Every structure is written in structure tokens, then in C-alpha cells.
């Protein structure tokens, strides 16, 4: 007997050969993939399940879905890597029945079946709703920037093009002066500059003229289309601000709504906007519909603060809780902020820190909003005017639906922990998915394809969460119920 555990000899013959099913345990997540694909009506989701009348038979969509869902569950997103795994991974061999599609077939399936794959992701959210995993009445909404298949060097704005053309003009001028000095030296002294130097300068000039022509063609394209950004590798990707340490990323803004109890992603959307302020009501309504709830509360950070969006949420029966950004610089200059002025609803006046009343004067329209203006006639003689305003009067403008924002602010004051709940809920899925991606870019280009890829990531994340919450056997039983 040896000190170590010994394996079975490779040439050992067994009387009753083992089947593929023996290699996949009952609590293996691969069985969840199999059960989930079996419960789907692929034809109604938009997959082509009918065999073509002519030609060689293709792979059934359920086989390709098994490959992709298993791959994304195990951080394998590349079609070439999935092809290799189909030939050596026992779990994938079990899932596919020993089929081994080539990488092009695997890649084309993801590219050609985008809308149907996104519906598969929605089907799993519906399953979670049916087994009572979406019974929370709070969702956290946030956006995160994901890199696209486009480097910063191949993304251009008008300002960047202007800078590049200016640098090229200076370089051309420098090389022309170098050639002029060579001609002048030859004319006055008869001495010649080394031929290699002349050839180098001529080649540099030719290259610079070629680059200038390329930049001007991009500039002309922007002028013709009205675009403010042009990305050459992935035309849909945009330059977006992230954090001060990493100020720019060329990619997409992924919006998610995550329910607060089990941290499942109930709704998501890939956008090309570098900001979040127009997405609050859209994501909140999508989350409410996915959860099948009559009323929910949507919590978001200050990047989503937009009065029209908050009003739209209330109109849809959704309670919005969004922290307000501090846009006024009055407090930093030692003056009273707007928050120091208290609105008296009964009298329709604002009461200033000195106790005077700012009365209603007139209404005006600005950016589609009706604003009411208030000020006092006694500002000139106020003893603390220097702490209030450098103008003749301190004027306050009130939106006609300001009471919606005031009630929201009161909710935040009553329960500040809601804002902390947002970060604990919605930021974890982003970190997990980016870690699964290897902190790199998407595999596909163009918005519609990136949306398909993100749907697979969300589906894999949600499935992993549910497996961790209720276990493999319980999830399989729920799928087969």
C-alpha cells in the first residue's frame, strides 16, 4: 500500500462500461442548463427549429443554447474556446450528446439569433417570478461602462481630430523647413545633405499627408452625418466618462435593475449614452413589469436625478428614491443654500433665514417646464444679505411639480439607509460580470450584438444566483413543474 491515492490504469477494462450520465452528478449545474433548455418553447421565442428542405442538416438551436449557456456559466465566452471544450469537457459532451460544432457555427448562432437569445434571458426572469424569488418591492438601478472592441486610438471626436490635424501641420512644416535648409546649404556652399536624411524626410512627409487625408475624411464624415464621435472598429461604441482615475472608456453603458432581496437582475439594457439621467423611468417600468408587481420603489444614485424622470415614475405608480446632486456653489462660498429657504404650502411663499417672505411673482417656461419665481422686496435692507446673495434680491424658482421632489427628499431624510442599500444591491452584479469577462471588452461589435452578449451574461449571473439560493435539485424541480 502506498502513501498516496492511486488512480485507475488507463488500459483497465470494465465489465460494464460507464455511461456519460455517470460523469455528471445530480447536483451538477450542467443539469440545470439541460432542464432549462428543455422547458423552453424555442419556436415561439424566434429560433428556427424547422429543418431546411435542402442541404446538409444543421445543429438544433437547443444544442447551441446548451453550449452558450454552459460557456457563460463557466466564464467561457469565446467561440474558439467553446469549440475546444465541446471535444474535451465531459459536462459539455454530456449536454451536446457528443456533438462538436466548429467555432464559426458557434459564433454565427450568437450573431444570428440575438432577439431570440434575449427572450431566453427574459424567460428565466419569468421563472424566478413564478417561484417567488422576485417578491421584493425595492429595486436598485445603476449603469456601468463596459469596454467595446475599439481602442481609444481608433475613436475620434471633433476636438481630437482638430488636435491631430494641428500636430500633423506642425510636423509637415518642420520637415519642409528641413528640406529647405538642405536646398539652401547646397546653393550657398555646394555641400549636400546625406541622401538617407532627404529620403527619410520625404517618406515622413508622404506619411503625414496620408494621415492628414485620413483624418479629414473622418472629419467630412462627421460633418455629413452630424455625428460627434466616430469609432472605427465598433461604429456603435462611444467614448464615455467613468471615474477620475480612468476618465474615458470606449464602450457601452449597461443599465440594470436589481431586486433588493435576492439580488437578481430583473431588467437590463445596453445603451450608447454616456450618462444615466434619462434612464430612470424606463428601467423602473421595465423592472416593475418583469416582477409582475403593481407598485415598487426604485432607488438610484444622483446620476439619475432628473425631475421629469422622477415625475414619470410617480405617474407610472413607482416610488422613486434618488439622491439629489449639489449643483449650487452658494454654500461653498459661505452663503445660504436653497435648502435654507422653507416653502410654506398654505401661503405659497418661501421663508428665508431672516424670516422674510419671498412671495410668488410670475410663472415662466424653460426647457418644457413651468417654473414659478419668488422673491422679497426687503432684501436691500436685510442685515445678513451678504450671507445670502450678491444680487439685488435672492430669487427662488419652483417647479410646478416640486412637491414630488420634496416628498422624495423627505423619504431620504427619514430613511438614509435606502441609498446605502442601492450600492450593496446593484454594484455586486456589475463586479461579478466584469470579473467573469476577465475585465476586458465584449467579444462582439455593434449594439445589437453586444446586447445579445450582455443578455447571456445576465442569464448566467441570474442562474448562478438562483442555484446558490435554492440549490440545483429544487431549481430543476421548479423548471419541470
CSV table of C-alpha atoms in Angstrom, one decimal:
chain,number,residue,atom,x,y,z
A,1,UNK,CA,0.0,0.0,0.0
A,2,UNK,CA,1.4,3.4,-1.0
A,3,UNK,CA,1.1,6.7,0.9
A,4,UNK,CA,-0.9,8.3,-1.9
A,5,UNK,CA,-4.2,7.8,-3.5
A,6,UNK,CA,-3.9,6.0,-6.8
A,7,UNK,CA,-5.9,6.4,-10.0
A,8,UNK,CA,-7.3,3.7,-12.3
A,9,UNK,CA,-5.0,2.5,-15.0
A,10,UNK,CA,-5.7,3.8,-18.5
A,11,UNK,CA,-5.9,0.4,-20.0
A,12,UNK,CA,-8.1,-1.0,-17.3
A,13,UNK,CA,-11.2,-2.8,-18.9
A,14,UNK,CA,-14.5,-2.8,-17.1
A,15,UNK,CA,-17.2,-5.4,-17.4
A,16,UNK,CA,-20.0,-2.9,-17.6
A,17,UNK,CA,-18.8,0.4,-19.3
A,18,UNK,CA,-19.8,3.6,-17.6
A,19,UNK,CA,-22.3,5.9,-19.4
A,20,UNK,CA,-21.9,9.6,-20.0
A,21,UNK,CA,-24.6,10.2,-17.4
A,22,UNK,CA,-22.4,8.7,-14.7
A,23,UNK,CA,-19.9,11.6,-15.1
A,24,UNK,CA,-22.5,14.3,-14.3
A,25,UNK,CA,-23.6,14.4,-10.7
A,26,UNK,CA,-27.3,15.0,-9.8
A,27,UNK,CA,-26.4,18.4,-8.3
A,28,UNK,CA,-24.2,19.5,-11.2
A,29,UNK,CA,-25.2,22.9,-12.7
A,30,UNK,CA,-25.0,21.3,-16.2
A,31,UNK,CA,-28.3,19.6,-15.3
A,32,UNK,CA,-29.9,23.0,-14.7
A,33,UNK,CA,-28.8,24.1,-18.2
A,34,UNK,CA,-30.3,20.9,-19.6
A,35,UNK,CA,-33.6,21.3,-17.8
A,36,UNK,CA,-33.9,25.0,-18.6
A,37,UNK,CA,-33.4,24.4,-22.3
A,38,UNK,CA,-35.9,21.6,-22.3
A,39,UNK,CA,-38.6,23.8,-20.7
A,40,UNK,CA,-38.3,26.5,-23.5
A,41,UNK,CA,-40.6,26.7,-26.5
A,42,UNK,CA,-37.8,27.6,-28.9
A,43,UNK,CA,-40.1,28.2,-31.9
A,44,UNK,CA,-42.2,30.8,-30.0
A,45,UNK,CA,-39.0,32.6,-28.9
A,46,UNK,CA,-37.9,33.0,-32.5
A,47,UNK,CA,-35.4,30.2,-33.1
A,48,UNK,CA,-35.5,28.3,-36.4
A,49,UNK,CA,-36.4,24.8,-35.4
A,50,UNK,CA,-37.6,23.5,-38.7
A,51,UNK,CA,-35.1,21.7,-40.9
A,52,UNK,CA,-34.3,23.3,-44.3
A,53,UNK,CA,-35.8,21.4,-47.3
A,54,UNK,CA,-32.4,21.1,-49.0
A,55,UNK,CA,-28.8,20.9,-47.9
A,56,UNK,CA,-26.9,19.3,-45.0
A,57,UNK,CA,-28.8,19.3,-41.7
A,58,UNK,CA,-27.6,21.9,-39.2
A,59,UNK,CA,-27.4,21.8,-35.4
A,60,UNK,CA,-30.6,22.2,-33.5
A,61,UNK,CA,-30.9,25.5,-31.6
A,62,UNK,CA,-31.2,23.7,-28.3
A,63,UNK,CA,-27.7,22.2,-28.7
A,64,UNK,CA,-26.2,25.6,-29.5
A,65,UNK,CA,-28.1,27.2,-26.5
A,66,UNK,CA,-26.7,24.5,-24.2
A,67,UNK,CA,-23.2,25.3,-25.4
A,68,UNK,CA,-23.5,29.0,-24.9
A,69,UNK,CA,-25.3,28.9,-21.5
A,70,UNK,CA,-22.8,26.4,-20.2
A,71,UNK,CA,-20.0,28.5,-21.5
A,72,UNK,CA,-21.2,31.7,-19.9
A,73,UNK,CA,-21.8,29.9,-16.6
A,74,UNK,CA,-18.2,28.9,-16.6
A,75,UNK,CA,-16.6,32.1,-18.0
A,76,UNK,CA,-16.0,30.7,-21.5
A,77,UNK,CA,-17.3,33.3,-24.0
A,78,UNK,CA,-15.0,32.7,-26.9
A,79,UNK,CA,-16.4,30.6,-29.8
A,80,UNK,CA,-13.0,29.0,-30.4
A,81,UNK,CA,-12.7,28.1,-26.7
A,82,UNK,CA,-16.2,26.7,-26.7
A,83,UNK,CA,-15.3,24.5,-29.8
A,84,UNK,CA,-12.3,23.1,-27.8
A,85,UNK,CA,-14.4,22.5,-24.7
A,86,UNK,CA,-17.0,20.5,-26.8
A,87,UNK,CA,-14.3,18.0,-27.5
A,88,UNK,CA,-12.7,17.6,-24.1
A,89,UNK,CA,-15.2,18.8,-21.4
A,90,UNK,CA,-17.2,15.8,-20.2
A,91,UNK,CA,-20.1,18.1,-19.0
A,92,UNK,CA,-20.4,19.7,-22.4
A,93,UNK,CA,-20.1,16.3,-24.1
A,94,UNK,CA,-23.0,15.2,-22.0
A,95,UNK,CA,-25.0,18.3,-22.7
A,96,UNK,CA,-24.5,18.1,-26.5
A,97,UNK,CA,-24.6,14.4,-27.0
A,98,UNK,CA,-21.0,14.2,-28.2
A,99,UNK,CA,-21.7,16.9,-30.9
A,100,UNK,CA,-18.8,19.2,-31.7
A,101,UNK,CA,-19.8,22.3,-33.8
A,102,UNK,CA,-16.9,24.3,-35.3
A,103,UNK,CA,-16.2,27.8,-33.9
A,104,UNK,CA,-17.7,29.5,-36.9
A,105,UNK,CA,-21.0,27.7,-36.4
A,106,UNK,CA,-21.0,28.6,-32.7
A,107,UNK,CA,-20.2,32.3,-33.4
A,108,UNK,CA,-22.8,32.6,-36.2
A,109,UNK,CA,-25.5,31.2,-33.9
A,110,UNK,CA,-24.9,34.0,-31.3
A,111,UNK,CA,-24.8,36.7,-34.1
A,112,UNK,CA,-27.9,35.5,-36.0
A,113,UNK,CA,-30.2,34.8,-33.1
A,114,UNK,CA,-29.8,37.9,-31.0
A,115,UNK,CA,-33.5,38.8,-30.4
A,116,UNK,CA,-34.4,35.1,-29.5
A,117,UNK,CA,-31.5,34.8,-27.1
A,118,UNK,CA,-32.5,38.0,-25.3
A,119,UNK,CA,-36.0,36.5,-24.9
A,120,UNK,CA,-34.4,33.4,-23.3
A,121,UNK,CA,-32.9,35.7,-20.7
A,122,UNK,CA,-36.4,37.1,-20.1
A,123,UNK,CA,-37.8,33.6,-19.7
A,124,UNK,CA,-35.5,32.9,-16.8
A,125,UNK,CA,-36.6,36.1,-15.1
A,126,UNK,CA,-40.2,35.0,-15.6
A,127,UNK,CA,-39.3,31.6,-14.0
A,128,UNK,CA,-37.8,33.4,-11.0
A,129,UNK,CA,-41.0,35.4,-10.7
A,130,UNK,CA,-43.1,32.2,-10.8
A,131,UNK,CA,-41.1,30.6,-7.9
A,132,UNK,CA,-41.5,33.7,-5.8
A,133,UNK,CA,-37.9,34.9,-5.9
A,134,UNK,CA,-38.9,38.4,-7.1
A,135,UNK,CA,-41.2,39.3,-4.2
A,136,UNK,CA,-39.2,42.3,-3.0
A,137,UNK,CA,-40.8,45.7,-3.6
A,138,UNK,CA,-37.5,47.5,-4.0
A,139,UNK,CA,-35.2,47.6,-7.0
A,140,UNK,CA,-31.8,49.3,-7.3
A,141,UNK,CA,-31.0,50.9,-10.6
A,142,UNK,CA,-27.5,51.7,-11.9
A,143,UNK,CA,-25.4,51.9,-15.0
A,144,UNK,CA,-21.8,50.8,-15.7
A,145,UNK,CA,-19.5,51.3,-18.6
A,146,UNK,CA,-18.3,48.2,-20.4
A,147,UNK,CA,-15.4,48.3,-22.9
A,148,UNK,CA,-16.1,47.7,-26.6
A,149,UNK,CA,-13.9,46.1,-29.3
A,150,UNK,CA,-12.5,49.5,-30.0
A,151,UNK,CA,-9.3,51.1,-28.7
A,152,UNK,CA,-9.0,54.8,-27.8
A,153,UNK,CA,-6.6,55.3,-30.7
A,154,UNK,CA,-9.4,54.4,-33.2
A,155,UNK,CA,-12.1,56.6,-31.6
A,156,UNK,CA,-12.3,60.3,-32.7
A,157,UNK,CA,-14.2,63.4,-31.6
A,158,UNK,CA,-14.2,66.8,-33.3
A,159,UNK,CA,-11.7,68.1,-30.8
A,160,UNK,CA,-9.4,65.1,-31.1
A,161,UNK,CA,-9.4,65.5,-35.0
A,162,UNK,CA,-8.6,69.2,-34.7
A,163,UNK,CA,-5.7,68.4,-32.4
A,164,UNK,CA,-4.4,65.6,-34.6
A,165,UNK,CA,-4.5,67.8,-37.7
A,166,UNK,CA,-2.8,70.6,-35.9
A,167,UNK,CA,0.0,68.3,-34.8
A,168,UNK,CA,0.4,67.0,-38.4
A,169,UNK,CA,0.5,70.5,-39.8
A,170,UNK,CA,3.4,71.4,-37.4
A,171,UNK,CA,5.2,68.2,-38.3
A,172,UNK,CA,4.9,68.9,-42.0
A,173,UNK,CA,6.1,72.4,-41.5
A,174,UNK,CA,9.2,71.1,-39.6
A,175,UNK,CA,10.1,68.6,-42.3
A,176,UNK,CA,9.6,71.2,-45.1
A,177,UNK,CA,12.0,73.5,-43.2
A,178,UNK,CA,14.5,70.7,-43.0
A,179,UNK,CA,14.4,70.2,-46.8
A,180,UNK,CA,14.6,74.0,-47.4
A,181,UNK,CA,17.7,74.1,-45.2
A,182,UNK,CA,19.2,71.3,-47.3
A,183,UNK,CA,18.5,73.2,-50.5
A,184,UNK,CA,19.9,76.5,-49.1
A,185,UNK,CA,23.1,74.7,-48.0
A,186,UNK,CA,23.5,73.2,-51.4
A,187,UNK,CA,23.0,76.6,-53.2
A,188,UNK,CA,25.4,78.6,-50.9
A,189,UNK,CA,28.1,76.1,-50.1
A,190,UNK,CA,27.8,73.3,-52.6
A,191,UNK,CA,27.7,70.7,-49.8
A,192,UNK,CA,25.0,68.1,-49.9
A,193,UNK,CA,23.0,66.6,-47.0
A,194,UNK,CA,23.2,62.8,-46.8
A,195,UNK,CA,20.8,61.2,-49.2
A,196,UNK,CA,19.4,59.0,-46.4
A,197,UNK,CA,18.3,62.1,-44.5
A,198,UNK,CA,16.5,63.5,-47.6
A,199,UNK,CA,14.8,60.2,-48.2
A,200,UNK,CA,13.7,59.9,-44.6
A,201,UNK,CA,12.2,63.4,-44.6
A,202,UNK,CA,10.4,62.7,-47.9
A,203,UNK,CA,8.9,59.5,-46.6
A,204,UNK,CA,7.8,61.2,-43.4
A,205,UNK,CA,6.1,63.9,-45.4
A,206,UNK,CA,4.3,61.4,-47.6
A,207,UNK,CA,3.1,59.5,-44.4
A,208,UNK,CA,1.9,62.8,-42.8
A,209,UNK,CA,0.0,63.8,-45.9
A,210,UNK,CA,-1.7,60.4,-46.0
A,211,UNK,CA,-2.6,60.6,-42.3
A,212,UNK,CA,-4.0,64.2,-42.7
A,213,UNK,CA,-6.1,62.9,-45.6
A,214,UNK,CA,-7.5,60.1,-43.4
A,215,UNK,CA,-8.3,62.5,-40.6
A,216,UNK,CA,-10.0,64.9,-43.0
A,217,UNK,CA,-12.1,62.1,-44.4
A,218,UNK,CA,-13.3,61.3,-40.9
A,219,UNK,CA,-14.0,65.0,-40.3
A,220,UNK,CA,-16.0,65.2,-43.5
A,221,UNK,CA,-18.0,62.1,-42.5
A,222,UNK,CA,-18.8,63.7,-39.1
A,223,UNK,CA,-19.9,66.9,-40.9
A,224,UNK,CA,-22.1,64.9,-43.3
A,225,UNK,CA,-23.8,62.7,-40.6
A,226,UNK,CA,-23.8,65.1,-37.7
A,227,UNK,CA,-22.0,62.6,-35.5
A,228,UNK,CA,-20.0,64.0,-32.6
A,229,UNK,CA,-17.9,60.8,-32.2
A,230,UNK,CA,-16.6,58.2,-34.7
A,231,UNK,CA,-15.3,54.8,-33.7
A,232,UNK,CA,-13.7,52.8,-36.5
A,233,UNK,CA,-13.6,49.3,-35.1
A,234,UNK,CA,-17.1,49.3,-33.5
A,235,UNK,CA,-19.2,52.1,-35.0
A,236,UNK,CA,-21.8,52.0,-32.3
A,237,UNK,CA,-19.3,52.3,-29.4
A,238,UNK,CA,-18.9,55.8,-27.8
A,239,UNK,CA,-16.3,57.5,-25.6
A,240,UNK,CA,-17.7,57.6,-22.1
A,241,UNK,CA,-16.5,59.2,-18.8
A,242,UNK,CA,-16.1,56.7,-15.9
A,243,UNK,CA,-14.0,57.8,-12.9
A,244,UNK,CA,-11.3,60.4,-12.4
A,245,UNK,CA,-8.6,57.7,-12.4
A,246,UNK,CA,-9.9,56.2,-15.7
A,247,UNK,CA,-11.6,59.2,-17.3
A,248,UNK,CA,-12.5,57.6,-20.6
A,249,UNK,CA,-13.6,54.2,-21.9
A,250,UNK,CA,-14.7,53.4,-25.4
A,251,UNK,CA,-17.7,51.2,-25.0
A,252,UNK,CA,-21.3,50.9,-23.9
A,253,UNK,CA,-23.4,52.0,-20.9
A,254,UNK,CA,-25.2,49.0,-19.5
A,255,UNK,CA,-28.3,49.8,-17.4
A,256,UNK,CA,-29.6,47.2,-14.8
A,257,UNK,CA,-32.4,47.0,-12.3
A,258,UNK,CA,-31.7,44.6,-9.5
A,259,UNK,CA,-34.2,43.5,-6.9
A,260,UNK,CA,-33.1,44.0,-3.3
A,261,UNK,CA,-33.9,40.7,-1.7
A,262,UNK,CA,-32.1,38.1,-3.8
A,263,UNK,CA,-30.0,40.5,-5.9
A,264,UNK,CA,-31.4,39.1,-9.2
A,265,UNK,CA,-31.2,41.3,-12.4
A,266,UNK,CA,-34.8,41.8,-13.4
A,267,UNK,CA,-34.2,44.2,-16.3
A,268,UNK,CA,-31.2,45.4,-18.3
A,269,UNK,CA,-30.5,47.5,-21.4
A,270,UNK,CA,-27.4,48.3,-23.3
A,271,UNK,CA,-27.2,51.9,-24.4
A,272,UNK,CA,-24.7,54.2,-26.2
A,273,UNK,CA,-25.4,57.2,-23.9
A,274,UNK,CA,-22.6,58.2,-21.6
A,275,UNK,CA,-25.0,59.4,-18.9
A,276,UNK,CA,-27.8,57.9,-16.8
A,277,UNK,CA,-30.2,60.8,-16.2
A,278,UNK,CA,-32.7,59.7,-18.9
A,279,UNK,CA,-32.9,56.0,-18.0
A,280,UNK,CA,-34.7,56.1,-14.6
A,281,UNK,CA,-38.3,55.7,-15.6
A,282,UNK,CA,-37.6,53.3,-18.5
A,283,UNK,CA,-35.6,50.9,-16.2
A,284,UNK,CA,-38.1,51.3,-13.3
A,285,UNK,CA,-41.1,50.5,-15.5
A,286,UNK,CA,-39.3,47.5,-17.1
A,287,UNK,CA,-38.4,46.2,-13.7
A,288,UNK,CA,-42.0,46.5,-12.4
A,289,UNK,CA,-43.3,44.7,-15.5
A,290,UNK,CA,-40.7,41.9,-15.1
A,291,UNK,CA,-41.5,41.4,-11.4
A,292,UNK,CA,-45.3,41.4,-12.1
A,293,UNK,CA,-45.8,43.9,-9.2
A,294,UNK,CA,-48.3,46.7,-9.0
A,295,UNK,CA,-46.1,49.1,-7.1
A,296,UNK,CA,-42.3,49.1,-6.5
A,297,UNK,CA,-39.7,51.5,-5.2
A,298,UNK,CA,-36.8,52.4,-7.4
A,299,UNK,CA,-33.6,53.5,-5.8
A,300,UNK,CA,-30.8,55.2,-7.8
A,301,UNK,CA,-27.8,57.4,-7.3
A,302,UNK,CA,-27.6,61.1,-8.1
A,303,UNK,CA,-26.6,60.4,-11.7
A,304,UNK,CA,-30.3,59.6,-12.3
A,305,UNK,CA,-31.6,62.8,-10.8
A,306,UNK,CA,-33.9,64.4,-13.4
A,307,UNK,CA,-37.2,66.0,-12.3
A,308,UNK,CA,-39.1,64.8,-15.4
A,309,UNK,CA,-38.0,61.2,-14.9
A,310,UNK,CA,-38.9,61.2,-11.2
A,311,UNK,CA,-42.4,62.6,-12.2
A,312,UNK,CA,-42.7,59.9,-14.9
A,313,UNK,CA,-42.0,57.2,-12.2
A,314,UNK,CA,-44.8,58.6,-10.0
A,315,UNK,CA,-47.2,58.8,-12.9
A,316,UNK,CA,-46.5,55.1,-13.5
A,317,UNK,CA,-47.1,54.2,-9.9
A,318,UNK,CA,-43.4,53.8,-9.0
A,319,UNK,CA,-41.9,55.4,-5.9
A,320,UNK,CA,-38.5,56.9,-6.9
A,321,UNK,CA,-35.8,57.5,-4.4
A,322,UNK,CA,-32.9,59.4,-6.0
A,323,UNK,CA,-30.2,61.3,-4.1
A,324,UNK,CA,-30.0,65.0,-5.3
A,325,UNK,CA,-26.7,66.3,-6.6
A,326,UNK,CA,-25.3,69.5,-5.0
A,327,UNK,CA,-25.2,71.8,-8.0
A,328,UNK,CA,-25.2,75.2,-6.2
A,329,UNK,CA,-21.9,76.7,-5.2
A,330,UNK,CA,-23.5,79.1,-2.6
A,331,UNK,CA,-22.7,77.0,0.4
A,332,UNK,CA,-19.0,76.7,-0.6
A,333,UNK,CA,-18.8,80.5,-0.7
A,334,UNK,CA,-20.3,80.9,2.7
A,335,UNK,CA,-23.8,81.9,1.6
A,336,UNK,CA,-27.2,80.4,2.3
A,337,UNK,CA,-28.2,77.5,0.0
A,338,UNK,CA,-31.6,77.0,-1.4
A,339,UNK,CA,-32.3,74.3,1.2
A,340,UNK,CA,-32.2,77.1,3.8
A,341,UNK,CA,-35.4,78.6,2.3
A,342,UNK,CA,-38.5,76.8,3.6
A,343,UNK,CA,-41.6,76.6,1.5
A,344,UNK,CA,-45.0,77.4,3.1
A,345,UNK,CA,-47.5,75.5,1.1
A,346,UNK,CA,-50.6,77.2,2.6
A,347,UNK,CA,-49.4,80.7,1.9
A,348,UNK,CA,-47.5,79.8,-1.3
A,349,UNK,CA,-44.4,81.7,0.0
A,350,UNK,CA,-40.7,80.8,0.8
A,351,UNK,CA,-39.4,81.9,4.2
A,352,UNK,CA,-35.8,83.0,4.2
A,353,UNK,CA,-33.3,82.6,7.0
A,354,UNK,CA,-34.0,86.2,8.1
A,355,UNK,CA,-37.7,85.4,8.4
A,356,UNK,CA,-38.9,87.4,5.5
A,357,UNK,CA,-41.4,86.0,2.9
A,358,UNK,CA,-40.4,85.5,-0.7
A,359,UNK,CA,-43.8,85.9,-2.5
A,360,UNK,CA,-44.9,84.5,-5.8
A,361,UNK,CA,-44.3,86.9,-8.7
A,362,UNK,CA,-44.8,85.1,-12.1
A,363,UNK,CA,-44.6,81.8,-14.0
A,364,UNK,CA,-42.3,81.1,-16.9
A,365,UNK,CA,-41.4,78.2,-19.3
A,366,UNK,CA,-37.9,76.8,-19.5
A,367,UNK,CA,-36.9,73.5,-21.2
A,368,UNK,CA,-40.6,72.5,-21.3
A,369,UNK,CA,-41.1,73.0,-17.5
A,370,UNK,CA,-43.3,75.6,-15.8
A,371,UNK,CA,-41.3,77.5,-13.2
A,372,UNK,CA,-42.7,79.8,-10.6
A,373,UNK,CA,-40.5,82.7,-9.4
A,374,UNK,CA,-40.4,84.1,-5.8
A,375,UNK,CA,-38.6,87.0,-4.2
A,376,UNK,CA,-38.9,89.5,-1.4
A,377,UNK,CA,-38.9,93.3,-1.7
A,378,UNK,CA,-37.0,93.7,1.6
A,379,UNK,CA,-33.7,92.2,0.5
A,380,UNK,CA,-32.0,95.6,0.2
A,381,UNK,CA,-32.3,96.4,3.9
A,382,UNK,CA,-31.5,92.8,5.2
A,383,UNK,CA,-28.7,92.7,7.8
A,384,UNK,CA,-27.5,89.3,6.5
A,385,UNK,CA,-27.8,90.0,2.8
A,386,UNK,CA,-24.0,89.4,2.4
A,387,UNK,CA,-24.6,85.8,3.5
A,388,UNK,CA,-27.5,85.4,1.1
A,389,UNK,CA,-26.8,86.9,-2.4
A,390,UNK,CA,-24.6,89.4,-4.2
A,391,UNK,CA,-27.7,90.4,-6.4
A,392,UNK,CA,-30.4,92.9,-5.7
A,393,UNK,CA,-32.8,90.2,-4.5
A,394,UNK,CA,-32.5,86.5,-3.7
A,395,UNK,CA,-34.8,84.8,-6.2
A,396,UNK,CA,-36.1,81.2,-5.9
A,397,UNK,CA,-37.7,79.3,-8.8
A,398,UNK,CA,-40.1,76.5,-8.0
A,399,UNK,CA,-41.1,73.8,-10.5
A,400,UNK,CA,-44.8,73.2,-10.7
A,401,UNK,CA,-44.3,69.6,-9.6
A,402,UNK,CA,-41.7,70.5,-6.9
A,403,UNK,CA,-43.8,68.7,-4.3
A,404,UNK,CA,-42.9,65.4,-5.9
A,405,UNK,CA,-39.2,66.1,-5.3
A,406,UNK,CA,-39.9,67.4,-1.8
A,407,UNK,CA,-41.7,64.2,-0.8
A,408,UNK,CA,-38.8,62.1,-2.2
A,409,UNK,CA,-36.3,64.1,-0.2
A,410,UNK,CA,-38.4,63.6,2.9
A,411,UNK,CA,-38.3,59.9,2.4
A,412,UNK,CA,-34.5,60.0,2.1
A,413,UNK,CA,-34.2,62.1,5.3
A,414,UNK,CA,-36.5,59.6,7.1
A,415,UNK,CA,-34.5,56.5,5.9
A,416,UNK,CA,-31.0,57.4,4.6
A,417,UNK,CA,-30.1,53.7,4.6
A,418,UNK,CA,-32.0,53.3,1.3
A,419,UNK,CA,-29.1,54.9,-0.6
A,420,UNK,CA,-26.6,52.5,1.0
A,421,UNK,CA,-28.9,49.6,0.1
A,422,UNK,CA,-28.6,50.7,-3.6
A,423,UNK,CA,-24.8,50.3,-3.7
A,424,UNK,CA,-24.9,47.0,-1.8
A,425,UNK,CA,-27.6,45.7,-4.2
A,426,UNK,CA,-26.7,46.8,-7.7
A,427,UNK,CA,-22.9,47.1,-7.8
A,428,UNK,CA,-22.3,43.5,-7.0
A,429,UNK,CA,-23.7,42.1,-10.3
A,430,UNK,CA,-21.6,44.5,-12.3
A,431,UNK,CA,-18.4,43.5,-10.5
A,432,UNK,CA,-19.2,39.8,-10.9
A,433,UNK,CA,-19.9,40.0,-14.6
A,434,UNK,CA,-16.9,42.1,-15.3
A,435,UNK,CA,-14.8,39.6,-13.4
A,436,UNK,CA,-16.3,36.8,-15.5
A,437,UNK,CA,-15.4,38.7,-18.6
A,438,UNK,CA,-11.8,38.9,-17.4
A,439,UNK,CA,-12.0,42.7,-17.0
A,440,UNK,CA,-11.7,43.0,-20.8
A,441,UNK,CA,-14.0,44.1,-23.6
A,442,UNK,CA,-17.1,42.5,-25.2
A,443,UNK,CA,-16.4,39.8,-27.8
A,444,UNK,CA,-18.8,41.2,-30.4
A,445,UNK,CA,-19.3,44.5,-32.2
A,446,UNK,CA,-22.3,46.7,-32.9
A,447,UNK,CA,-25.1,47.5,-30.4
A,448,UNK,CA,-27.5,44.7,-31.3
A,449,UNK,CA,-24.7,42.0,-30.9
A,450,UNK,CA,-23.4,43.5,-27.7
A,451,UNK,CA,-27.0,43.4,-26.3
A,452,UNK,CA,-27.1,39.7,-27.1
A,453,UNK,CA,-23.8,39.1,-25.4
A,454,UNK,CA,-24.9,41.1,-22.3
A,455,UNK,CA,-28.2,39.0,-22.2
A,456,UNK,CA,-26.1,35.8,-22.0
A,457,UNK,CA,-24.0,37.3,-19.1
A,458,UNK,CA,-27.2,38.4,-17.2
A,459,UNK,CA,-28.8,34.9,-17.8
A,460,UNK,CA,-25.6,33.2,-16.5
A,461,UNK,CA,-25.5,35.6,-13.5
A,462,UNK,CA,-29.1,35.1,-12.5
A,463,UNK,CA,-28.9,31.3,-12.9
A,464,UNK,CA,-25.8,31.2,-10.7
A,465,UNK,CA,-27.6,33.3,-8.1
A,466,UNK,CA,-30.7,31.0,-8.0
A,467,UNK,CA,-28.5,27.9,-7.8
A,468,UNK,CA,-26.8,29.4,-4.8
A,469,UNK,CA,-30.1,30.4,-3.2
A,470,UNK,CA,-32.3,27.2,-3.6
A,471,UNK,CA,-29.9,24.6,-5.0
A,472,UNK,CA,-29.7,22.5,-8.2
A,473,UNK,CA,-32.4,19.9,-7.4
A,474,UNK,CA,-35.0,22.5,-6.3
A,475,UNK,CA,-34.4,24.6,-9.4
A,476,UNK,CA,-34.7,21.6,-11.7
A,477,UNK,CA,-38.0,20.6,-10.0
A,478,UNK,CA,-39.3,24.1,-10.4
A,479,UNK,CA,-38.4,24.0,-14.1
A,480,UNK,CA,-40.2,20.7,-14.6
A,481,UNK,CA,-43.3,21.6,-12.6
